[in-house]
Tab-separated table of C-alpha atoms in Angstrom:
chain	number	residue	atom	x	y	z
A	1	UNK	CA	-37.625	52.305	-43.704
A	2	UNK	CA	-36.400	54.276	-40.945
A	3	UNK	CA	-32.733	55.360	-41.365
A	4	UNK	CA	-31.972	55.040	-37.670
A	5	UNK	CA	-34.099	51.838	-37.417
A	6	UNK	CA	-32.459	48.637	-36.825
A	7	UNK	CA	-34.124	45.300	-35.302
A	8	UNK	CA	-31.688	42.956	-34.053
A	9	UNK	CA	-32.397	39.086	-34.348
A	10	UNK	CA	-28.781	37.944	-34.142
A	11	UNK	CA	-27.774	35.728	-31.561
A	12	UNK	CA	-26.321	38.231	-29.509
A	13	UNK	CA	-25.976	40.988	-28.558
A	14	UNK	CA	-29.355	40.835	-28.365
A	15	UNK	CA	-31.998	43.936	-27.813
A	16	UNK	CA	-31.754	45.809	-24.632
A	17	UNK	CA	-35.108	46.332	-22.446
A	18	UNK	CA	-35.965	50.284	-22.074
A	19	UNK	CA	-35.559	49.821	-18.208
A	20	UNK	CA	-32.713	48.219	-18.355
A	21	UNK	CA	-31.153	51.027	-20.906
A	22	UNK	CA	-32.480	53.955	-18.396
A	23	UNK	CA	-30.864	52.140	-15.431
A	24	UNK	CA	-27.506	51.974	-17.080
A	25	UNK	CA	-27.820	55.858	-18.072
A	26	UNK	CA	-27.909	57.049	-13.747
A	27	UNK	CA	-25.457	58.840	-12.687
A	28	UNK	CA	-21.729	57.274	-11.890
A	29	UNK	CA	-21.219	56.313	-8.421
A	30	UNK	CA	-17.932	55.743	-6.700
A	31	UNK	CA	-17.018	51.886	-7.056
A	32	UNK	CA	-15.779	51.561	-3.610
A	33	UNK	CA	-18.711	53.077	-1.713
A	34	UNK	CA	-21.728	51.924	-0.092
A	35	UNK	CA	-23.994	51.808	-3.003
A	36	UNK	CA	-21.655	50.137	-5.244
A	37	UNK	CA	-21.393	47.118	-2.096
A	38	UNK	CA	-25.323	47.582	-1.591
A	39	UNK	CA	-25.827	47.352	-5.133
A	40	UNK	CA	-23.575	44.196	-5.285
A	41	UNK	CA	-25.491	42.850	-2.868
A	42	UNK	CA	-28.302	43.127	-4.387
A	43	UNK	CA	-27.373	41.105	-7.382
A	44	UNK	CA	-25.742	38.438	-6.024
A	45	UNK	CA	-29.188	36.199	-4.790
A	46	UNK	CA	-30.122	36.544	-8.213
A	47	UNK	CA	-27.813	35.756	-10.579
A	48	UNK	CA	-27.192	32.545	-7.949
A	49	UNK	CA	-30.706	31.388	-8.903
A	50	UNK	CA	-30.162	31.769	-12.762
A	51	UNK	CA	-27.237	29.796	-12.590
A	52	UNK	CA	-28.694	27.123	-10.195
A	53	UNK	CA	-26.110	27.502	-7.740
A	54	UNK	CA	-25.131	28.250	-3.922
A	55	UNK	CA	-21.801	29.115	-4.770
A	56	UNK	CA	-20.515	32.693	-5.298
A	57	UNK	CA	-20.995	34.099	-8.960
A	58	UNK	CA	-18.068	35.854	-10.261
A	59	UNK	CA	-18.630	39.120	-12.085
A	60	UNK	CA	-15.608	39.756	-14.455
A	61	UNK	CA	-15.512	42.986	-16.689
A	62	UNK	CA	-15.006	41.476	-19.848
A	63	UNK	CA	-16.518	39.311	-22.746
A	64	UNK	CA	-17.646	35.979	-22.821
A	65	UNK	CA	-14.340	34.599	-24.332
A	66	UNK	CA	-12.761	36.686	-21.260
A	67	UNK	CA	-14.608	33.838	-18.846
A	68	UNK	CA	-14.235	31.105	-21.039
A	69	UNK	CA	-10.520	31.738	-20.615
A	70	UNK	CA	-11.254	32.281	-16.494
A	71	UNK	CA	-12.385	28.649	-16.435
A	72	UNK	CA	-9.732	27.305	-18.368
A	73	UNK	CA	-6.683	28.898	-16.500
A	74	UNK	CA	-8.429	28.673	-13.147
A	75	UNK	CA	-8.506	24.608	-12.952
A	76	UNK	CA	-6.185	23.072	-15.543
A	77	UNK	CA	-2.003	23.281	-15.394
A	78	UNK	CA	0.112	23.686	-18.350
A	79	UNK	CA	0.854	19.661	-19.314
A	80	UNK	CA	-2.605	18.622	-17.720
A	81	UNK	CA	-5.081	16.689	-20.345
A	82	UNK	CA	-8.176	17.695	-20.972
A	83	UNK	CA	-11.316	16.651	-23.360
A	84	UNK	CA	-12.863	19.299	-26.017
A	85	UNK	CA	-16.223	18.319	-27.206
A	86	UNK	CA	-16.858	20.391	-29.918
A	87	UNK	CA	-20.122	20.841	-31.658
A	88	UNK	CA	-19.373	23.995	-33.762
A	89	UNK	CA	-17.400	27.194	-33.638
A	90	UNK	CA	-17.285	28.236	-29.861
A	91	UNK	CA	-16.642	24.462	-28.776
A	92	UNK	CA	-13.338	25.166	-30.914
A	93	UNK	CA	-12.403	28.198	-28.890
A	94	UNK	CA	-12.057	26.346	-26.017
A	95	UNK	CA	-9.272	23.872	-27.933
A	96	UNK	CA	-8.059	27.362	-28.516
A	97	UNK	CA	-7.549	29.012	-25.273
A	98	UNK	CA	-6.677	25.790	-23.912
A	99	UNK	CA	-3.735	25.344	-26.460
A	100	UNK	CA	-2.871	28.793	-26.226
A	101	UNK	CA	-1.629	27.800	-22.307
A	102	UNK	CA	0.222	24.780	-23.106
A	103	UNK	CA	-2.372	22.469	-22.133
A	104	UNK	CA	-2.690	18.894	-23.646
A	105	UNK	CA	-5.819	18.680	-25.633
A	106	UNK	CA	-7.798	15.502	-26.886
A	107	UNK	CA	-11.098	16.767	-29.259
A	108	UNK	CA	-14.278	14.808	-29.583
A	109	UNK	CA	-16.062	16.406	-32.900
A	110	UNK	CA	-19.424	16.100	-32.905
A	111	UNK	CA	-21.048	17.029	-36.822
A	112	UNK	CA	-22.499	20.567	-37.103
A	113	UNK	CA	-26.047	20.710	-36.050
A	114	UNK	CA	-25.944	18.024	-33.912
A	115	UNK	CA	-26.156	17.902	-29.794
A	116	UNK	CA	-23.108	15.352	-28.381
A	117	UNK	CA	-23.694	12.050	-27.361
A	118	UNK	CA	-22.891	11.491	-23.762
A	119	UNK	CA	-22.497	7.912	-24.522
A	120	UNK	CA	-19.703	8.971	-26.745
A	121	UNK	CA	-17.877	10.478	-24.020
A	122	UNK	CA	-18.257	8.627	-21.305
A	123	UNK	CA	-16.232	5.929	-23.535
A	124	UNK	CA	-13.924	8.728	-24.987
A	125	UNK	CA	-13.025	8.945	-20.765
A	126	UNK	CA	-12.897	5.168	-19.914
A	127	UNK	CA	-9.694	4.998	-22.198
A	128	UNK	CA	-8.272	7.718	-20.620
A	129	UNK	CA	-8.053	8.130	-17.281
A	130	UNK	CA	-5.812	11.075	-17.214
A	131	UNK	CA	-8.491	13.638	-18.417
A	132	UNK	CA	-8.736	16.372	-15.744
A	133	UNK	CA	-11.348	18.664	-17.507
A	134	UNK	CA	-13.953	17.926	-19.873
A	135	UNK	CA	-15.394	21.343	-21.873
A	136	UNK	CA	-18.587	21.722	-23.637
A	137	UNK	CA	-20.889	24.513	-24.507
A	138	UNK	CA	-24.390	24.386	-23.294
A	139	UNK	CA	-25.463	26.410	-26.256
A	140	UNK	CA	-23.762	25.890	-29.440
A	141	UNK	CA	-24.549	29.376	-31.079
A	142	UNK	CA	-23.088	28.248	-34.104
A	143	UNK	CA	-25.550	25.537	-34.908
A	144	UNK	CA	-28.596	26.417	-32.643
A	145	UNK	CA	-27.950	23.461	-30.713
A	146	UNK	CA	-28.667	22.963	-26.857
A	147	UNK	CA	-26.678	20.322	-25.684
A	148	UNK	CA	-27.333	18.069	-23.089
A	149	UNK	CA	-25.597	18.718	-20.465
A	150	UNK	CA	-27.189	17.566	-17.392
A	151	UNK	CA	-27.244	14.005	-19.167
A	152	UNK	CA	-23.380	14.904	-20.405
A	153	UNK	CA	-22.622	15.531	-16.190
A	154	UNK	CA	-23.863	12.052	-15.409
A	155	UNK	CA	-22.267	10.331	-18.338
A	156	UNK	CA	-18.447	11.669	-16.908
A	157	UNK	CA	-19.393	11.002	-13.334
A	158	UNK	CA	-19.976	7.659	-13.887
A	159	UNK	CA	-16.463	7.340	-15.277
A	160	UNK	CA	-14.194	10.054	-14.342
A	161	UNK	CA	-13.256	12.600	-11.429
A	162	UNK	CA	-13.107	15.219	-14.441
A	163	UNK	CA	-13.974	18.662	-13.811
A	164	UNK	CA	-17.286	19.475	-16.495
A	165	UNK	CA	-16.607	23.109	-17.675
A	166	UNK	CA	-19.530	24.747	-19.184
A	167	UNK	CA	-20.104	27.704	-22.162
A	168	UNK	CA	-23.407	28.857	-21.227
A	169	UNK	CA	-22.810	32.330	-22.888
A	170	UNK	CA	-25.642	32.273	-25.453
A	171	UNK	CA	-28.265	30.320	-23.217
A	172	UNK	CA	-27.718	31.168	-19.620
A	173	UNK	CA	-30.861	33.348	-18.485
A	174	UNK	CA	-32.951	31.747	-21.586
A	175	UNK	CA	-32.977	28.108	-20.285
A	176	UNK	CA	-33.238	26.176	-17.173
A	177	UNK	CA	-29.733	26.181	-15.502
A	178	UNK	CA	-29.272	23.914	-12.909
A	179	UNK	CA	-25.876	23.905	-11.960
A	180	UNK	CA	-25.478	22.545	-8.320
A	181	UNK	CA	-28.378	20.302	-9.078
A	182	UNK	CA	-26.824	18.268	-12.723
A	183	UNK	CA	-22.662	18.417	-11.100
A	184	UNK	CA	-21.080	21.256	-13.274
A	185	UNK	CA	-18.557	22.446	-12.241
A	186	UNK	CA	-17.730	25.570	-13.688
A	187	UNK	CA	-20.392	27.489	-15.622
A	188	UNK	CA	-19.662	30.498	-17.429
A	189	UNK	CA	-21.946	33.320	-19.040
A	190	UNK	CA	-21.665	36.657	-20.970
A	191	UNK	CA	-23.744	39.889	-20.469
A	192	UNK	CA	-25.260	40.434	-24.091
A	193	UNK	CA	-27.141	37.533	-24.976
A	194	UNK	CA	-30.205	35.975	-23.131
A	195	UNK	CA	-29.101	38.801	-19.668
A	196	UNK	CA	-30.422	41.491	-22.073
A	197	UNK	CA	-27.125	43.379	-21.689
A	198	UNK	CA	-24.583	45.020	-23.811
A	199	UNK	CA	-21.117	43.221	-23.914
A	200	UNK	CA	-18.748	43.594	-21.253
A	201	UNK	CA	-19.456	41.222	-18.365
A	202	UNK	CA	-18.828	37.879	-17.843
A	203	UNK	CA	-20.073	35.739	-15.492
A	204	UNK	CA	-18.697	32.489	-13.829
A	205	UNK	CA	-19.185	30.162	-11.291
A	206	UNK	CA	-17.554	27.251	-9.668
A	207	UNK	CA	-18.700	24.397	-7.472
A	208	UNK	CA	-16.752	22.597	-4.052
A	209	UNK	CA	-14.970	20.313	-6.529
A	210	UNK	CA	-13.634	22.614	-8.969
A	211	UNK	CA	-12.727	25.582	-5.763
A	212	UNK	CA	-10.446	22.793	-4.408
A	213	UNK	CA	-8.579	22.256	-7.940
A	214	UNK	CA	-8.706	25.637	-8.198
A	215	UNK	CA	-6.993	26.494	-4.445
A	216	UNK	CA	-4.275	23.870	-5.587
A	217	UNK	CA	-3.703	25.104	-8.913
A	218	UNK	CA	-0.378	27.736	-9.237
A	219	UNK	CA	-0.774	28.315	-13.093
A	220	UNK	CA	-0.338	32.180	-13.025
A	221	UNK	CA	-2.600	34.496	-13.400
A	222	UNK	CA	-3.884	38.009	-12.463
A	223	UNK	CA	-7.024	39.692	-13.318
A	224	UNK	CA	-8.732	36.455	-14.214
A	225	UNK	CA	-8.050	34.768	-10.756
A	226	UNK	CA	-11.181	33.543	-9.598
A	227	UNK	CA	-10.167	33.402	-6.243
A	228	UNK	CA	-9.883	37.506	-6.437
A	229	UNK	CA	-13.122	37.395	-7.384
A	230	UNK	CA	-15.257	35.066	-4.621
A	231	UNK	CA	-12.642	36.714	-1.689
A	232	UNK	CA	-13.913	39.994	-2.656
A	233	UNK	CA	-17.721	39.248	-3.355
A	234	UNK	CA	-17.617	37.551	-0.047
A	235	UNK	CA	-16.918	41.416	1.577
A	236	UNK	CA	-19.470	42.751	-1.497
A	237	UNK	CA	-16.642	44.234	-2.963
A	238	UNK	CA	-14.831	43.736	-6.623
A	239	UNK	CA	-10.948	42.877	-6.988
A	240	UNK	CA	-10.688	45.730	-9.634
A	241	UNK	CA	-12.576	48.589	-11.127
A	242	UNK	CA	-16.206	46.988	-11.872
A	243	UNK	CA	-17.920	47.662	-15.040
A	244	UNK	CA	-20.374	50.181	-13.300
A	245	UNK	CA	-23.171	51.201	-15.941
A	246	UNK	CA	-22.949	47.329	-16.761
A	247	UNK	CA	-23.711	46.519	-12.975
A	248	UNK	CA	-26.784	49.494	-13.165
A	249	UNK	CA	-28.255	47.426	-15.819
A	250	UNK	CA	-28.067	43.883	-14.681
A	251	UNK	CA	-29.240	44.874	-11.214
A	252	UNK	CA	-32.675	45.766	-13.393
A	253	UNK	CA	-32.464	42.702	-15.745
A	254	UNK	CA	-32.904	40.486	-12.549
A	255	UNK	CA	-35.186	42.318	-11.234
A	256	UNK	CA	-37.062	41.822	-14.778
A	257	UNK	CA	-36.664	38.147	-14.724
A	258	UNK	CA	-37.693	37.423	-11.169
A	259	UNK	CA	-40.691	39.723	-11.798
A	260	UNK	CA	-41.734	37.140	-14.987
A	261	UNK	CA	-40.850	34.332	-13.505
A	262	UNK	CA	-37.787	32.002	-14.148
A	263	UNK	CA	-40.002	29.526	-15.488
A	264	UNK	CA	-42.383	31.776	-17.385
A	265	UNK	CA	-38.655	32.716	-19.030
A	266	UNK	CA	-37.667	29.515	-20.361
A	267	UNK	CA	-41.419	29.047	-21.362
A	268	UNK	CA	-41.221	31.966	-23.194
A	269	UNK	CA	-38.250	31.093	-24.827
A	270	UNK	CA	-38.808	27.355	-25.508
A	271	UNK	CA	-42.524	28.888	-27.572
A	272	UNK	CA	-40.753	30.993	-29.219
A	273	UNK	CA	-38.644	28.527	-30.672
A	274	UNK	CA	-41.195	26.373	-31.801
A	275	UNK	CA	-43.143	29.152	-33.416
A	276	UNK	CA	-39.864	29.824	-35.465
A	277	UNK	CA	-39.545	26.357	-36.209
A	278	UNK	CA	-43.000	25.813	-37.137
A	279	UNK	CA	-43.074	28.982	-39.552
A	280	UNK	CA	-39.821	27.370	-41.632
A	281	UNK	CA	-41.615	23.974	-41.916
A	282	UNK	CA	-44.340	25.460	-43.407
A	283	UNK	CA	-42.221	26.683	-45.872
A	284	UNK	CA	-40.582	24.001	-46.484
A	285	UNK	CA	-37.529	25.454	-45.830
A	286	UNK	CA	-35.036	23.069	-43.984
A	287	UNK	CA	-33.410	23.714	-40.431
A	288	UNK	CA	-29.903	22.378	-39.693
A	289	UNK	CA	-30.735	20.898	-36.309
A	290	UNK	CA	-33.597	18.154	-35.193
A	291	UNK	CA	-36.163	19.070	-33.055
A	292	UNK	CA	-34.727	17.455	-30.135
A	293	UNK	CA	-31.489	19.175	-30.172
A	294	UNK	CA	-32.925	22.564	-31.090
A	295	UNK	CA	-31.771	25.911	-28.679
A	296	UNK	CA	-34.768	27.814	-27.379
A	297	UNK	CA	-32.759	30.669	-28.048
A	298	UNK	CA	-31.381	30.949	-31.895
A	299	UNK	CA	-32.484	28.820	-34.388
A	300	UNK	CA	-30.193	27.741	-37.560
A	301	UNK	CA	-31.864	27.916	-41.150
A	302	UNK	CA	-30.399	25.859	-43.873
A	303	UNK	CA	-31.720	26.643	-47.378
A	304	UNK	CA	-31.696	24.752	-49.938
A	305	UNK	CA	-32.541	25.977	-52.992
A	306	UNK	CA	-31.666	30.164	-52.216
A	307	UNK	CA	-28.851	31.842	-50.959
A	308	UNK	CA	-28.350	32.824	-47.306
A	309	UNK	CA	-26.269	35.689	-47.721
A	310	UNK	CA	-28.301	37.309	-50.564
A	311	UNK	CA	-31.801	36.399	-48.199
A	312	UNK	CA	-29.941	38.165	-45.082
A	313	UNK	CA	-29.031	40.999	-47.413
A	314	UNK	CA	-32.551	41.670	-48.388
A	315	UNK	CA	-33.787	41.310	-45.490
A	316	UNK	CA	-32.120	44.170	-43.993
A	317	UNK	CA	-32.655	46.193	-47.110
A	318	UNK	CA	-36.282	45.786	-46.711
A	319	UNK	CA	-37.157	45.777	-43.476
A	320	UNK	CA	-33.565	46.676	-41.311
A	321	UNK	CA	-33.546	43.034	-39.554
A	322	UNK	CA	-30.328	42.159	-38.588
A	323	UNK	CA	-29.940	37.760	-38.807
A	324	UNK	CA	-26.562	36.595	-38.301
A	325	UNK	CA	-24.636	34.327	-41.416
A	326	UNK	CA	-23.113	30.367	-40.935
A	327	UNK	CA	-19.448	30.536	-39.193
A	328	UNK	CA	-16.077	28.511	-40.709
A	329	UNK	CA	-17.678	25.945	-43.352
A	330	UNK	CA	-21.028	26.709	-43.018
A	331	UNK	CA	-20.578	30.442	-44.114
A	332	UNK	CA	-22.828	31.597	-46.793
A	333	UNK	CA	-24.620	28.205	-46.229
A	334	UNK	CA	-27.004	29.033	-43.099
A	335	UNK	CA	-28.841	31.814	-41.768
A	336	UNK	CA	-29.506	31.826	-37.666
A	337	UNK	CA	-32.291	34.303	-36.136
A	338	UNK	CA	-31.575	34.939	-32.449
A	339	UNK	CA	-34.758	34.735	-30.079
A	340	UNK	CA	-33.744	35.646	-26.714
A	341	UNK	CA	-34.021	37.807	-23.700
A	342	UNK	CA	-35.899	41.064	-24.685
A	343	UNK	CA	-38.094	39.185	-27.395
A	344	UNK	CA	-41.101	38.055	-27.368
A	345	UNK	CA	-44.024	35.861	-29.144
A	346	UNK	CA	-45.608	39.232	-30.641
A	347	UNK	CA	-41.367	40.079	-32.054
A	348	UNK	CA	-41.200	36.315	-33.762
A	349	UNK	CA	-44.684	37.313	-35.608
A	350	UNK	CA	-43.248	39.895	-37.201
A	351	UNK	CA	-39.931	38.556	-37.878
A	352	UNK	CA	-41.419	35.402	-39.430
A	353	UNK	CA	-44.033	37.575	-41.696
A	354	UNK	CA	-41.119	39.894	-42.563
A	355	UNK	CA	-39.052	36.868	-43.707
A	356	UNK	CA	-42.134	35.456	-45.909
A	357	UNK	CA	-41.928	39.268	-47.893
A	358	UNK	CA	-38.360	38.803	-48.348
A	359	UNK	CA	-38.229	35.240	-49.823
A	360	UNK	CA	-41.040	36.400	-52.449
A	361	UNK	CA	-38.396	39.520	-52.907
A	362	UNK	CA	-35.419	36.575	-53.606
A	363	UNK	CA	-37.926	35.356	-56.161
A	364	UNK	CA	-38.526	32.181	-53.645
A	365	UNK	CA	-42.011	29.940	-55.013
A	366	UNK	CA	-43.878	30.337	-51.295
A	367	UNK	CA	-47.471	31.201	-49.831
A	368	UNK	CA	-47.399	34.240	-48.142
A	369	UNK	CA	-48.566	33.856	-44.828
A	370	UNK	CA	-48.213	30.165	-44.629
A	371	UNK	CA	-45.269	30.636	-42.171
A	372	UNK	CA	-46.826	32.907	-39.940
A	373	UNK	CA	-50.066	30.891	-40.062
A	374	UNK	CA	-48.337	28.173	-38.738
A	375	UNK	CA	-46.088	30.128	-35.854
A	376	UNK	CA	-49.843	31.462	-35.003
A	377	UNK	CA	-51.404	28.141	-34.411
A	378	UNK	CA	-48.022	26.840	-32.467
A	379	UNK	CA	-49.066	29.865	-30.260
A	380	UNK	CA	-52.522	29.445	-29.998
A	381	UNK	CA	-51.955	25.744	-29.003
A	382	UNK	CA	-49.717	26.463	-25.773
């Protein structure tokens, strides 16, 4: 094994394209010249057409919690009710943050490894009227779980003037993303997961609806005023000190995805899932979510009969791939292989055969190549 050799498959961060790395090593530029507004730009048409949207696209140095807690403090009050529908761990940080600014909170748990039911909601928000914001993740990287939230967007329009407040941080870029088109109104993204960036940006955007709450709304706040954010983008210009090497990088990552194809992306993403599902069915090895409910971009392994932690453990030993452990209860009880942005059909292959060695390594009763074979023929079959 190489000593300086390490694969990621972890649902973020997630591997960083060679172009993209050489772009963020150019030279520093001043952040309040021409080239940084050029650059700016540059970006913005892009990053509008991953998110689906007309509206202006916030670019906040930060982490992904950083624009979850954007949203939140941009369009509720302190007092002001809102609806949590939480399907695992980052559904939860949303109660969180929301608590954390005095804001009332009603949660709607959904069980681990399942999408929500927008059913559910929409008669969660019949009884109560006085809901102003209804959060979900898109993405439940937790679970592996895409949730529905085009059908969740219908389901509260039908019975509520509630805001819907999206987590897309560990999809956004890896799935289709209609945002103007399904009625979110605020969607929110981080740099290191399916954008093929380190940490350090977030990304957020609001629709007409939520910029009118958002004009009325006098909670305080500073660097994580959104309206900072759209005034300045508007004159291609940031409020404060941009994250520079960051913005290098991301300029090339859209210029990657618009070269493949949007499409062609969530293709890519939504085979690779099913070639990773496939592989662990052949096995016999169980997954925590259905097929229907399913994220193209990490999938969640729950084992039976071996233990996760040890499996991850020799895994890395082996081999140096990184997986990423279960979160709260389901730690030491799932194992969740990211499969996004820079990876491709050819990286789940390996991965998958990889895996195979190490379960015969945990002393695990399987048929080599049996899980591969099976990823091979999902492939074959697109």
């Amino acid at each position: 094994m190489l000593q300086d050799q390490t694969i990621l498959r972890i649902p973020g961060p997630s591997p960083i394209p060679p172009s993209v790395q050489k772009a963020m090593n150019q030279s520093m530029i001043g952040h309040r010249g021409k080239e940084t507004s050029d650059m700016l730009k540059k970006i913005a048409p892009g990053l509008k057409k991953v998110f689906g949207t007309t509206q202006e696209v916030a670019i906040i140095a930060g982490s992904g919690t950083a624009g979850l807690e954007t949203a939140v403090v941009n369009v509720v009050k302190p007092g002001e009710e809102v609806l949590v529908v939480v399907t695992g761990a980052f559904g939860d940080r949303f109660t969180k943050i929301c608590e954390a600014f005095n804001i009332k909170v009603h949660v709607l748990n959904v069980e681990w490894g399942k999408a929500l039911d927008p059913e559910e909601i929409k008669a969660f928000l019949a009884g109560h009227a006085e809901i102003k914001v209804v959060f979900s993740t898109y993405c439940e990287t937790s679970t592996g779980v895409l949730n529905p939230i085009d059908k969740l967007a219908l389901a509260v329009q039908e019975v509520s003037d509630a805001l819907i407040v999206v987590d897309g941080v560990s999809c956004v870029a890896g799935v289709e993303t209609r945002m103007d088109e399904w009625g979110i109104d605020v969607m929110v993204t981080g740099s290191q997961k399916a954008f093929m960036l380190p940490a350090g940006l977030t990304f957020v955007a609001a629709s007409e609806k939520a910029w009118k709450v958002i004009e009325e709304n006098d909670q305080p706040r500073f660097y994580l005023n959104l309206k900072k954010y759209r005034d300045n983008l508007l004159k291609d210009t940031t409020p404060f000190t941009p994250a520079l090497s960051l913005l290098f990088g991301l300029e090339q990552v859209l210029s990657l995805l618009e070269a493949e194809g949007l499409n062609n992306v969530y293709s890519r993403h939504a085979l690779m899932k099913d070639m990773t599902r496939a592989a662990f069915k052949a096995l016999d090895i169980p997954l925590l979510t259905s097929d229907e409910d399913a994220s193209p971009t990490v999938t969640a392994v729950q084992p039976e009969d071996f233990d996760a932690e040890e499996f991850r453990k020799i895994l890395k030993k082996e081999f140096a791939i990184s997986i990423a452990g279960g979160q709260q209860h389901l730690t030491g009880k799932i194992f969740r292989i990211g499969h996004m942005g820079y990876c491709s059909p050819a990286d789940q292959l390996q991965i998958i055969s990889a895996i195979e060695v190490a379960l015969k390594k945990l002393g695990k009763n399987i048929e080599l190549g049996k899980g591969t074979a099976a990823a091979q023929q999902v492939y074959l079959a697109q």
